[in-house]
Amino acid sequence: MSDQDLFDARVLALPDPVRLEPSGRATHPPRILLLYGSLRERSYSRFTTEEAARILRRLGCEARVFDPRGLPLPDATDADHPKVQELRALSLWSEGQVWCSPERHGAVTGVMKSQIDWLPLSSGGVRPTQGRTLAVMQVSGGSQSFNAVNGLRLLGRWMRMITIPNQSSVAKAWQEFDEAGRMKPSAYYDRIVDVMEELVKFTLLTRDRSDYLVDRYSERRAAGRVLEGDRVAAAALHSAG
């Protein structure tokens, strides 16, 4: 059997630690978009999302919550619909996102999925989600479950996002909020604080490096981008090590 390489050596770039250190760091507050998956007047996913936004602002972030009311179903209208344009603009603005869905029939809700489905993988050469950080959360009416957050993780991977390890699942959510919609002190609340702290750290860690982190061999090859200089420099560094 031949051991000849199948990859194009002109396009292959060995990992370069130097490029993992950004030449400059952004100084503006981390920009976080939050999505929730229910239209109910007393929506526990919205309440949870609003608590997360409060925490993020205390952590120094600029946090914006998208209101899904009025967003059409995917493919029911053109993408120039005002709510679709609002959502896509917020996704482009963001450096990290929070997705919080109720669990319905063992999965995320249609409201949650519709928002994600309206975000294209690519639009005019720009990817509205690629390289952004993501935290996933869910609320349940019954006992503890992780079906929705597992589904959100799958969607985050599909959207080429950097999904953080931590997550939040609030069981029997109807018990966890007061009449004003504020969350009561609990281990569930503490976990949301944990998740938001981790999201901010990962966002600060990756936002100045995301272009390099998501630069792919297959896309370079398809575009005919030959990285001879980078490849040689990285190979020399690798040999020196």
PDB file of N, CA, C and O in Angstrom, residues 4-5 13 20 25 28 42 53 58-59 63 84 87 96 109 112 128 134-135 142 146 153 162 179 199 201 205 241:
ATOM      1  N   GLN A   4       1.776   7.553   0.068  1.00  0.00           N
ATOM      2  CA  GLN A   4       1.802   8.888  -0.512  1.00  0.00           C
ATOM      3  C   GLN A   4       0.671   9.719   0.073  1.00  0.00           C
ATOM      4  O   GLN A   4      -0.468   9.270   0.210  1.00  0.00           O
ATOM      5  N   ASP A   5       0.979  10.969   0.423  1.00  0.00           N
ATOM      6  CA  ASP A   5      -0.027  11.871   0.975  1.00  0.00           C
ATOM      7  C   ASP A   5      -1.091  12.195  -0.062  1.00  0.00           C
ATOM      8  O   ASP A   5      -0.793  12.374  -1.249  1.00  0.00           O
ATOM      9  N   ALA A  13      -1.281  23.927   5.977  1.00  0.00           N
ATOM     10  CA  ALA A  13      -0.554  24.850   6.859  1.00  0.00           C
ATOM     11  C   ALA A  13      -0.437  24.210   8.240  1.00  0.00           C
ATOM     12  O   ALA A  13      -1.436  23.994   8.915  1.00  0.00           O
ATOM     13  N   LEU A  20      -1.449  32.272  16.764  1.00  0.00           N
ATOM     14  CA  LEU A  20      -2.431  32.160  17.838  1.00  0.00           C
ATOM     15  C   LEU A  20      -2.323  33.310  18.829  1.00  0.00           C
ATOM     16  O   LEU A  20      -3.167  33.446  19.715  1.00  0.00           O
ATOM     17  N   ARG A  25      -5.320  43.403  20.372  1.00  0.00           N
ATOM     18  CA  ARG A  25      -6.496  42.897  21.069  1.00  0.00           C
ATOM     19  C   ARG A  25      -7.617  43.931  21.057  1.00  0.00           C
ATOM     20  O   ARG A  25      -7.371  45.123  21.275  1.00  0.00           O
ATOM     21  N   HIS A  28     -13.126  46.749  23.097  1.00  0.00           N
ATOM     22  CA  HIS A  28     -14.547  47.021  23.350  1.00  0.00           C
ATOM     23  C   HIS A  28     -15.167  45.887  24.180  1.00  0.00           C
ATOM     24  O   HIS A  28     -14.627  44.768  24.209  1.00  0.00           O
ATOM     25  N   ARG A  42     -45.787  34.443  29.831  1.00  0.00           N
ATOM     26  CA  ARG A  42     -44.938  34.073  30.961  1.00  0.00           C
ATOM     27  C   ARG A  42     -43.992  32.977  30.472  1.00  0.00           C
ATOM     28  O   ARG A  42     -44.215  31.787  30.667  1.00  0.00           O
ATOM     29  N   ALA A  53     -28.658  37.813  30.584  1.00  0.00           N
ATOM     30  CA  ALA A  53     -28.241  39.114  30.060  1.00  0.00           C
ATOM     31  C   ALA A  53     -27.821  40.053  31.181  1.00  0.00           C
ATOM     32  O   ALA A  53     -26.842  40.804  31.047  1.00  0.00           O
ATOM     33  N   ARG A  58     -23.179  42.712  33.975  1.00  0.00           N
ATOM     34  CA  ARG A  58     -22.352  42.897  35.169  1.00  0.00           C
ATOM     35  C   ARG A  58     -20.923  42.425  34.939  1.00  0.00           C
ATOM     36  O   ARG A  58     -19.985  42.882  35.591  1.00  0.00           O
ATOM     37  N   LEU A  59     -20.751  41.501  33.989  1.00  0.00           N
ATOM     38  CA  LEU A  59     -19.416  41.002  33.639  1.00  0.00           C
ATOM     39  C   LEU A  59     -18.736  41.879  32.592  1.00  0.00           C
ATOM     40  O   LEU A  59     -17.662  41.534  32.096  1.00  0.00           O
ATOM     41  N   ALA A  63     -24.896  43.160  25.972  1.00  0.00           N
ATOM     42  CA  ALA A  63     -25.787  42.019  25.732  1.00  0.00           C
ATOM     43  C   ALA A  63     -27.093  42.495  25.109  1.00  0.00           C
ATOM     44  O   ALA A  63     -27.719  43.445  25.599  1.00  0.00           O
ATOM     45  N   VAL A  84     -36.177  39.172  10.039  1.00  0.00           N
ATOM     46  CA  VAL A  84     -35.056  38.343   9.593  1.00  0.00           C
ATOM     47  C   VAL A  84     -33.804  39.198   9.483  1.00  0.00           C
ATOM     48  O   VAL A  84     -32.716  38.808   9.931  1.00  0.00           O
ATOM     49  N   LEU A  87     -32.463  39.957  12.955  1.00  0.00           N
ATOM     50  CA  LEU A  87     -31.781  38.805  13.536  1.00  0.00           C
ATOM     51  C   LEU A  87     -30.404  38.609  12.913  1.00  0.00           C
ATOM     52  O   LEU A  87     -29.409  38.389  13.616  1.00  0.00           O
ATOM     53  N   GLY A  96     -20.274  36.470  20.552  1.00  0.00           N
ATOM     54  CA  GLY A  96     -20.704  35.269  21.256  1.00  0.00           C
ATOM     55  C   GLY A  96     -22.221  35.265  21.329  1.00  0.00           C
ATOM     56  O   GLY A  96     -22.865  36.306  21.142  1.00  0.00           O
ATOM     57  N   THR A 109     -37.735  23.887  20.778  1.00  0.00           N
ATOM     58  CA  THR A 109     -39.014  24.317  20.229  1.00  0.00           C
ATOM     59  C   THR A 109     -38.865  24.798  18.784  1.00  0.00           C
ATOM     60  O   THR A 109     -37.771  25.142  18.327  1.00  0.00           O
ATOM     61  N   MET A 112     -37.383  28.291  18.626  1.00  0.00           N
ATOM     62  CA  MET A 112     -35.921  28.313  18.730  1.00  0.00           C
ATOM     63  C   MET A 112     -35.288  27.898  17.410  1.00  0.00           C
ATOM     64  O   MET A 112     -34.363  28.547  16.902  1.00  0.00           O
ATOM     65  N   PRO A 128     -22.311  34.365   9.316  1.00  0.00           N
ATOM     66  CA  PRO A 128     -22.872  35.073  10.463  1.00  0.00           C
ATOM     67  C   PRO A 128     -22.657  34.394  11.816  1.00  0.00           C
ATOM     68  O   PRO A 128     -22.898  35.021  12.853  1.00  0.00           O
ATOM     69  N   LEU A 134     -20.516  30.152  21.908  1.00  0.00           N
ATOM     70  CA  LEU A 134     -21.923  29.828  22.148  1.00  0.00           C
ATOM     71  C   LEU A 134     -22.068  29.157  23.505  1.00  0.00           C
ATOM     72  O   LEU A 134     -21.305  28.245  23.845  1.00  0.00           O
ATOM     73  N   ALA A 135     -23.068  29.611  24.268  1.00  0.00           N
ATOM     74  CA  ALA A 135     -23.492  28.931  25.495  1.00  0.00           C
ATOM     75  C   ALA A 135     -24.922  28.452  25.306  1.00  0.00           C
ATOM     76  O   ALA A 135     -25.751  29.166  24.731  1.00  0.00           O
ATOM     77  N   GLY A 142     -40.812  19.781  33.760  1.00  0.00           N
ATOM     78  CA  GLY A 142     -40.729  18.636  34.651  1.00  0.00           C
ATOM     79  C   GLY A 142     -39.340  18.447  35.208  1.00  0.00           C
ATOM     80  O   GLY A 142     -38.629  19.415  35.491  1.00  0.00           O
ATOM     81  N   PHE A 146     -31.670  16.979  29.574  1.00  0.00           N
ATOM     82  CA  PHE A 146     -30.628  17.636  28.791  1.00  0.00           C
ATOM     83  C   PHE A 146     -30.865  17.459  27.291  1.00  0.00           C
ATOM     84  O   PHE A 146     -29.971  17.689  26.496  1.00  0.00           O
ATOM     85  N   ARG A 153     -26.418  21.968  21.139  1.00  0.00           N
ATOM     86  CA  ARG A 153     -24.997  21.722  20.875  1.00  0.00           C
ATOM     87  C   ARG A 153     -24.795  21.215  19.443  1.00  0.00           C
ATOM     88  O   ARG A 153     -23.860  21.623  18.749  1.00  0.00           O
ATOM     89  N   ILE A 162     -18.125  27.951  18.423  1.00  0.00           N
ATOM     90  CA  ILE A 162     -17.295  27.387  19.490  1.00  0.00           C
ATOM     91  C   ILE A 162     -18.165  27.277  20.731  1.00  0.00           C
ATOM     92  O   ILE A 162     -18.356  28.243  21.471  1.00  0.00           O
ATOM     93  N   GLU A 179     -43.257  36.258  40.791  1.00  0.00           N
ATOM     94  CA  GLU A 179     -44.334  36.796  39.958  1.00  0.00           C
ATOM     95  C   GLU A 179     -43.832  37.839  38.957  1.00  0.00           C
ATOM     96  O   GLU A 179     -44.428  38.033  37.909  1.00  0.00           O
ATOM     97  N   LEU A 199     -18.559  31.719  29.340  1.00  0.00           N
ATOM     98  CA  LEU A 199     -18.768  32.252  27.992  1.00  0.00           C
ATOM     99  C   LEU A 199     -17.934  33.506  27.763  1.00  0.00           C
ATOM    100  O   LEU A 199     -17.313  33.667  26.700  1.00  0.00           O
ATOM    101  N   LYS A 201     -15.150  34.399  29.240  1.00  0.00           N
ATOM    102  CA  LYS A 201     -13.730  34.035  29.157  1.00  0.00           C
ATOM    103  C   LYS A 201     -13.391  33.456  27.782  1.00  0.00           C
ATOM    104  O   LYS A 201     -12.380  33.822  27.169  1.00  0.00           O
ATOM    105  N   LEU A 205     -10.997  35.009  24.901  1.00  0.00           N
ATOM    106  CA  LEU A 205      -9.872  34.179  24.460  1.00  0.00           C
ATOM    107  C   LEU A 205      -9.832  34.024  22.947  1.00  0.00           C
ATOM    108  O   LEU A 205      -8.759  34.001  22.339  1.00  0.00           O
ATOM    109  N   GLY A 241      11.283  22.643  16.767  1.00  0.00           N
ATOM    110  CA  GLY A 241      10.803  22.151  18.058  1.00  0.00           C
ATOM    111  C   GLY A 241      11.184  20.706  18.285  1.00  0.00           C
ATOM    112  O   GLY A 241      11.095  20.219  19.387  1.00  0.00           O
TER     113      GLY A 241
END
